[in-house]
Amino acid sequence: MSDPRPEHGGRLNQAARQWGLPPADWLDLSTGINPRGYPVPAIPARVWQRLPEEDDGLEDIARAWLRLPDRAGCLPVAGSQAALQSLPLLRAPGRVGVPAPGYREHAAAWHRAGHRVIPLTAEQVPAALPDLDALVWIHPNNPTGAGLDTDTLLRWHRALAKRDGLLVVDEAFIEASPFASLAPALGAPGLVVLRSLGKFFGLAGLRAGLMAGPPALCQALAEKLGPWALSHPARHVMATALADTAWQDATRQRLRADRQRLDALLRDHGLNPQGDSDLFAWCPTADAAHRHDALARRAVLTRLWDTPAGLRLGLPGDQAGWRRLHEALGFD
């Protein structure tokens, strides 16, 4: 029997069935996706009518956005999910460290590919490195929002690289955080960065992301995924969004203010928001399941974690959403 799929946020239809409330009634704070995402312009008809082409300029735009050195490869993919679930198939089975807690698709993908998965906290990683063939790290972490300095991550990479090991850094939430991307340090063997347009840009439904790292590994993944792995409309929207630095700068400022507002609201209701992602707050609490249920009964969906016990809450997208969250928290 195959392993069950990991749970995710954003399952409104499932929540509607479980709590008996129509999907349209819900305030979904379970995903950590920017609720006021990139304003996608009208897509020209020609984009729908032609097959995607790799020489359309997207890679150059992505490389400039990531500040990639010439020695690094860059591959647009159908969301970082496409890369993280295929990368394990390109490695011989071995011992792979994953963050605990962390986005569970990483562990699931490496396990399905025959690797032994070792859950690790940041404090446990240094002692474990000599026995690992690969390490996945989420920076900043999902769900806790915790991050590390660049020197620590590069030190881990050097330790792995001595034995042809691999460090995969998932930076899905880094745009809305104070942490520096490892992308400018890419090019060395065994170092990979994953990026997504689903979180900061609020374009989760587009299924668009990037893998950057050793050119040979990017080429091997491209061959694994096959032709036209990313649709022409997705490539078009990705290029437009990545090039719009004015929107990105303004959005970072707005998200910072919204996260501060969320923290104040949660503290007023007895929670202890933590983490450095401006897209969500991590609230460790022993009564997480009770609070999750109490909010859901008022059609406010959060992301529940049992180990460690906590709630992850994203940002409301408008004043009505803020009022609903305030009122729902008051009923707990």
Coordinates of C-alpha atoms in Angstrom, one line a residue:
M1 CA 0.0 0.0 0.0
S2 CA 1.3 3.5 -0.9
D3 CA 1.9 6.0 1.8
P4 CA -0.9 8.5 2.4
R5 CA -0.4 11.9 1.0
P6 CA 0.6 14.7 3.4
E7 CA -2.0 17.1 4.7
H8 CA -2.0 20.6 3.2
G9 CA -3.7 23.9 3.9
G10 CA -6.3 25.3 1.6
R11 CA -8.6 22.3 1.5
L12 CA -11.8 24.3 1.7
N13 CA -14.0 21.6 0.2
Q14 CA -12.9 19.2 2.9
A15 CA -13.4 21.8 5.6
A16 CA -16.8 22.6 4.3
R17 CA -17.8 18.9 4.5
Q18 CA -16.3 18.5 8.0
W19 CA -17.9 21.5 9.6
G20 CA -21.0 21.8 7.5
L21 CA -20.4 25.3 6.1
P22 CA -20.4 26.3 2.4
P23 CA -17.0 26.8 0.8
A24 CA -17.9 30.4 -0.1
D25 CA -18.4 31.3 3.6
W26 CA -14.8 30.6 4.7
L27 CA -12.0 32.9 5.5
D28 CA -9.0 30.7 4.5
L29 CA -5.9 31.5 6.6
S30 CA -4.5 28.0 6.2
T31 CA -2.0 28.4 3.3
G32 CA 0.4 31.3 4.0
I33 CA -0.3 32.6 0.5
N34 CA -0.3 36.4 -0.1
P35 CA -4.1 37.2 -0.1
R36 CA -3.5 40.2 -2.3
G37 CA -1.4 38.6 -5.0
Y38 CA 0.2 39.9 -8.2
P39 CA -2.4 41.6 -10.5
V40 CA -2.0 39.4 -13.6
P41 CA -2.7 41.4 -16.7
A42 CA -4.7 40.1 -19.6
I43 CA -2.9 37.3 -21.4
P44 CA -2.6 37.8 -25.2
A45 CA -4.4 35.2 -27.4
R46 CA -1.1 34.2 -29.0
V47 CA 0.1 32.9 -25.6
W48 CA -2.7 30.5 -25.4
Q49 CA -2.3 29.4 -29.0
R50 CA 1.4 28.5 -29.1
L51 CA 3.4 25.9 -27.4
P52 CA 5.9 27.2 -24.8
E53 CA 9.4 27.8 -26.0
E54 CA 12.5 27.8 -23.8
D55 CA 14.1 30.7 -25.5
D56 CA 11.3 33.1 -24.7
G57 CA 13.4 35.3 -22.3
L58 CA 12.0 33.9 -19.1
E59 CA 15.3 32.3 -18.0
D60 CA 17.2 35.6 -18.4
I61 CA 14.5 37.4 -16.3
A62 CA 14.6 34.7 -13.7
R63 CA 18.4 34.7 -13.5
A64 CA 18.5 38.5 -13.0
W65 CA 15.7 38.2 -10.3
L66 CA 17.7 35.5 -8.4
R67 CA 21.0 37.3 -9.0
L68 CA 22.4 34.0 -10.2
P69 CA 26.1 33.8 -11.1
D70 CA 26.9 32.6 -14.7
R71 CA 28.1 29.2 -13.4
A72 CA 24.7 28.3 -12.1
G73 CA 21.8 26.7 -14.0
C74 CA 18.2 27.8 -13.8
L75 CA 15.1 25.8 -14.7
P76 CA 11.5 27.1 -14.7
V77 CA 9.2 24.4 -13.3
A78 CA 5.5 23.8 -12.7
G79 CA 5.8 25.0 -9.1
S80 CA 8.7 24.1 -6.8
Q81 CA 6.6 21.0 -6.0
A82 CA 7.5 19.6 -9.5
A83 CA 11.2 19.9 -8.6
L84 CA 11.1 18.6 -5.0
Q85 CA 9.2 15.5 -6.0
S86 CA 11.4 14.7 -8.9
L87 CA 14.9 15.5 -7.5
P88 CA 14.9 12.4 -5.3
L89 CA 14.6 10.2 -8.4
L90 CA 17.9 11.6 -9.7
R91 CA 19.9 10.3 -6.6
A92 CA 20.8 6.8 -5.6
P93 CA 19.0 5.8 -2.4
G94 CA 20.7 7.1 0.7
R95 CA 20.1 8.9 4.0
V96 CA 18.3 12.3 3.7
G97 CA 17.8 14.8 6.4
V98 CA 14.6 16.9 6.4
P99 CA 13.5 19.6 8.8
A100 CA 11.2 18.7 11.7
P101 CA 8.7 20.2 11.7
G102 CA 8.6 21.1 8.1
Y103 CA 6.6 20.9 4.8
R104 CA 5.9 17.2 4.6
E105 CA 6.1 16.8 0.9
H106 CA 9.9 16.8 1.1
A107 CA 10.0 13.8 3.3
A108 CA 7.3 12.0 1.3
A109 CA 9.1 12.5 -2.0
W110 CA 12.4 11.2 -0.7
H111 CA 10.7 8.3 1.0
R112 CA 8.8 7.3 -2.2
A113 CA 12.1 7.3 -4.1
G114 CA 13.6 4.7 -1.7
H115 CA 15.7 7.0 0.5
R116 CA 15.8 6.8 4.3
V117 CA 14.4 10.0 5.7
I118 CA 15.9 11.4 8.9
P119 CA 13.8 14.2 10.6
L120 CA 16.1 16.8 12.2
T121 CA 15.9 20.1 14.0
A122 CA 18.5 22.8 13.2
E123 CA 20.4 22.0 16.3
Q124 CA 20.7 18.3 15.3
V125 CA 21.9 18.9 11.8
P126 CA 25.7 19.4 12.5
A127 CA 26.1 16.1 14.3
A128 CA 24.0 14.3 11.6
L129 CA 25.8 15.7 8.5
P130 CA 28.6 13.1 8.4
D131 CA 26.0 10.3 7.9
L132 CA 23.8 12.1 5.4
D133 CA 23.9 11.8 1.6
A134 CA 21.5 14.8 1.2
L135 CA 19.8 17.4 3.4
V136 CA 16.7 19.4 2.6
W137 CA 16.2 22.7 4.5
I138 CA 13.3 25.0 4.3
H139 CA 14.4 28.7 4.7
P140 CA 12.5 30.2 6.3
N141 CA 10.8 27.1 7.8
N142 CA 7.2 26.2 7.0
P143 CA 5.4 26.2 9.5
T144 CA 7.6 27.9 12.1
G145 CA 9.0 30.7 10.1
A146 CA 12.4 30.2 11.6
G147 CA 15.5 30.9 9.5
L148 CA 19.3 30.6 9.7
D149 CA 22.1 32.8 8.6
T150 CA 23.7 32.2 5.2
D151 CA 27.0 31.2 6.7
T152 CA 25.4 28.3 8.6
L153 CA 23.7 27.0 5.4
L154 CA 26.9 27.3 3.4
R155 CA 28.9 25.5 6.1
W156 CA 26.4 22.6 5.9
H157 CA 26.8 22.5 2.2
R158 CA 30.6 22.4 2.4
A159 CA 30.4 19.5 4.8
L160 CA 28.0 17.6 2.5
A161 CA 29.9 18.5 -0.7
K162 CA 33.1 16.8 0.6
R163 CA 31.3 13.5 0.1
D164 CA 29.3 14.4 -3.1
G165 CA 26.3 15.2 -0.9
L166 CA 23.4 17.5 -1.8
L167 CA 21.9 20.4 0.0
V168 CA 18.4 21.5 -1.2
V169 CA 17.2 24.8 0.1
D170 CA 13.5 25.4 -0.2
E171 CA 13.1 29.2 -0.3
A172 CA 9.3 29.3 -1.0
F173 CA 8.7 31.9 1.7
I174 CA 12.0 33.9 1.5
E175 CA 10.7 36.9 -0.4
A176 CA 8.6 38.0 2.6
S177 CA 11.3 37.5 5.2
P178 CA 14.5 39.2 6.4
F179 CA 16.7 36.3 5.3
A180 CA 19.2 36.3 2.4
S181 CA 18.7 33.9 -0.5
L182 CA 21.5 31.4 -1.3
A183 CA 20.9 31.9 -5.0
P184 CA 23.9 34.3 -5.5
A185 CA 26.1 31.5 -4.0
L186 CA 25.0 28.8 -6.5
G187 CA 27.2 27.1 -9.0
A188 CA 29.1 24.8 -6.7
P189 CA 28.3 21.1 -6.9
G190 CA 25.6 19.8 -4.6
L191 CA 23.8 23.1 -3.8
V192 CA 20.2 23.6 -5.1
V193 CA 17.7 26.4 -4.4
L194 CA 13.9 26.1 -5.0
R195 CA 11.7 29.1 -5.4
S196 CA 8.0 29.5 -5.9
L197 CA 5.5 32.1 -7.3
G198 CA 2.8 30.6 -5.1
K199 CA 3.4 32.4 -1.8
F200 CA 4.8 35.9 -2.1
F201 CA 3.3 36.5 -5.5
G202 CA 0.0 34.9 -4.4
L203 CA -0.1 32.8 -7.6
A204 CA -0.4 29.3 -6.2
G205 CA -2.9 28.3 -8.9
L206 CA -0.4 29.2 -11.6
R207 CA 1.9 26.3 -10.7
A208 CA 5.1 28.2 -11.5
G209 CA 8.5 28.1 -9.8
L210 CA 12.2 27.8 -10.3
M211 CA 15.0 25.4 -9.5
A212 CA 18.5 26.8 -9.6
G213 CA 21.8 24.9 -9.0
P214 CA 24.4 22.9 -10.9
P215 CA 23.8 23.1 -14.6
A216 CA 24.1 19.3 -15.1
L217 CA 21.5 18.7 -12.4
C218 CA 19.1 21.3 -13.9
Q219 CA 19.5 19.6 -17.3
A220 CA 18.9 16.1 -15.8
L221 CA 15.7 17.4 -14.1
A222 CA 14.6 19.0 -17.4
E223 CA 15.0 15.7 -19.2
K224 CA 13.1 13.9 -16.4
L225 CA 10.2 16.4 -16.6
G226 CA 10.1 16.2 -20.4
P227 CA 9.0 18.9 -22.9
W228 CA 6.5 21.7 -22.2
A229 CA 6.7 21.0 -18.4
L230 CA 5.6 24.6 -17.8
S231 CA 2.7 26.0 -19.8
H232 CA 3.1 29.0 -22.1
P233 CA 0.6 31.1 -20.0
A234 CA 2.5 30.3 -16.8
R235 CA 5.8 31.3 -18.4
H236 CA 4.3 34.5 -19.6
V237 CA 2.8 35.5 -16.2
M238 CA 6.0 34.4 -14.4
A239 CA 8.2 36.7 -16.6
T240 CA 5.8 39.6 -16.1
A241 CA 5.7 39.2 -12.3
L242 CA 9.4 38.6 -11.8
A243 CA 10.2 41.8 -13.8
D244 CA 7.8 44.0 -11.8
T245 CA 10.2 45.0 -9.0
A246 CA 8.1 48.0 -8.1
W247 CA 5.2 45.8 -7.2
Q248 CA 7.5 43.5 -5.3
D249 CA 9.0 46.4 -3.2
A250 CA 5.6 47.8 -2.3
T251 CA 4.3 44.3 -1.4
R252 CA 7.1 43.6 1.0
Q253 CA 6.3 46.8 2.9
R254 CA 2.6 46.0 3.0
L255 CA 3.2 42.4 4.2
R256 CA 5.5 43.7 6.9
A257 CA 2.7 46.0 8.2
D258 CA 0.1 43.3 8.0
R259 CA 2.2 40.7 9.8
Q260 CA 2.7 43.2 12.7
R261 CA -1.1 43.8 12.8
L262 CA -1.6 40.0 12.9
D263 CA 0.8 39.5 15.7
A264 CA -0.8 42.2 17.8
L265 CA -4.3 40.7 17.2
L266 CA -3.1 37.2 18.1
R267 CA -1.3 38.4 21.3
D268 CA -4.5 40.2 22.4
H269 CA -6.2 36.8 22.3
G270 CA -3.6 34.9 24.3
L271 CA -1.5 33.4 21.5
N272 CA 2.3 33.8 21.1
P273 CA 3.0 34.4 17.4
Q274 CA 6.5 33.5 16.3
G275 CA 8.5 33.2 13.1
D276 CA 10.1 35.6 10.6
S277 CA 7.9 35.1 7.5
D278 CA 5.6 38.1 6.9
L279 CA 3.1 35.8 5.2
F280 CA 2.1 33.8 8.3
A281 CA 2.4 33.5 12.0
W282 CA 3.3 30.3 13.9
C283 CA 1.6 30.0 17.2
P284 CA 2.8 27.0 19.3
T285 CA 0.1 26.1 21.9
A286 CA -0.9 23.0 23.7
D287 CA -4.6 23.7 22.9
A288 CA -4.0 24.0 19.1
A289 CA -6.6 21.4 18.2
H290 CA -9.2 23.2 20.3
R291 CA -8.5 26.6 18.9
H292 CA -8.4 25.2 15.3
D293 CA -11.8 23.7 15.8
A294 CA -13.3 26.8 17.5
L295 CA -12.2 29.0 14.6
A296 CA -13.4 26.5 12.0
R297 CA -16.8 26.5 13.6
R298 CA -16.9 30.2 12.7
A299 CA -15.6 29.4 9.1
V300 CA -12.1 30.6 9.7
L301 CA -9.6 27.9 8.5
T302 CA -6.2 27.7 10.0
R303 CA -3.4 25.1 9.5
L304 CA -3.2 22.7 12.5
W305 CA 0.0 20.9 13.5
D306 CA 0.0 18.2 16.1
T307 CA 3.8 17.7 16.5
P308 CA 4.7 20.2 17.7
A309 CA 1.2 21.4 18.7
G310 CA 0.6 24.7 17.0
L311 CA -1.4 26.8 14.5
R312 CA -0.2 28.5 11.4
L313 CA -2.3 31.5 10.4
G314 CA -2.0 33.5 7.2
L315 CA -3.0 37.1 6.6
P316 CA -6.6 38.3 6.0
G317 CA -6.8 40.1 2.6
D318 CA -9.2 42.9 3.5
Q319 CA -10.8 44.7 6.3
A320 CA -13.8 42.3 6.4
G321 CA -11.4 39.5 6.9
W322 CA -9.6 41.2 9.7
R323 CA -12.9 41.8 11.5
R324 CA -13.9 38.2 11.0
L325 CA -10.7 36.9 12.5
H326 CA -11.0 39.3 15.4
E327 CA -14.5 38.2 16.1
A328 CA -13.8 34.5 15.7
L329 CA -10.8 34.7 18.1
G330 CA -13.0 36.3 20.7
F331 CA -15.3 33.3 20.8
D332 CA -12.6 30.8 21.7

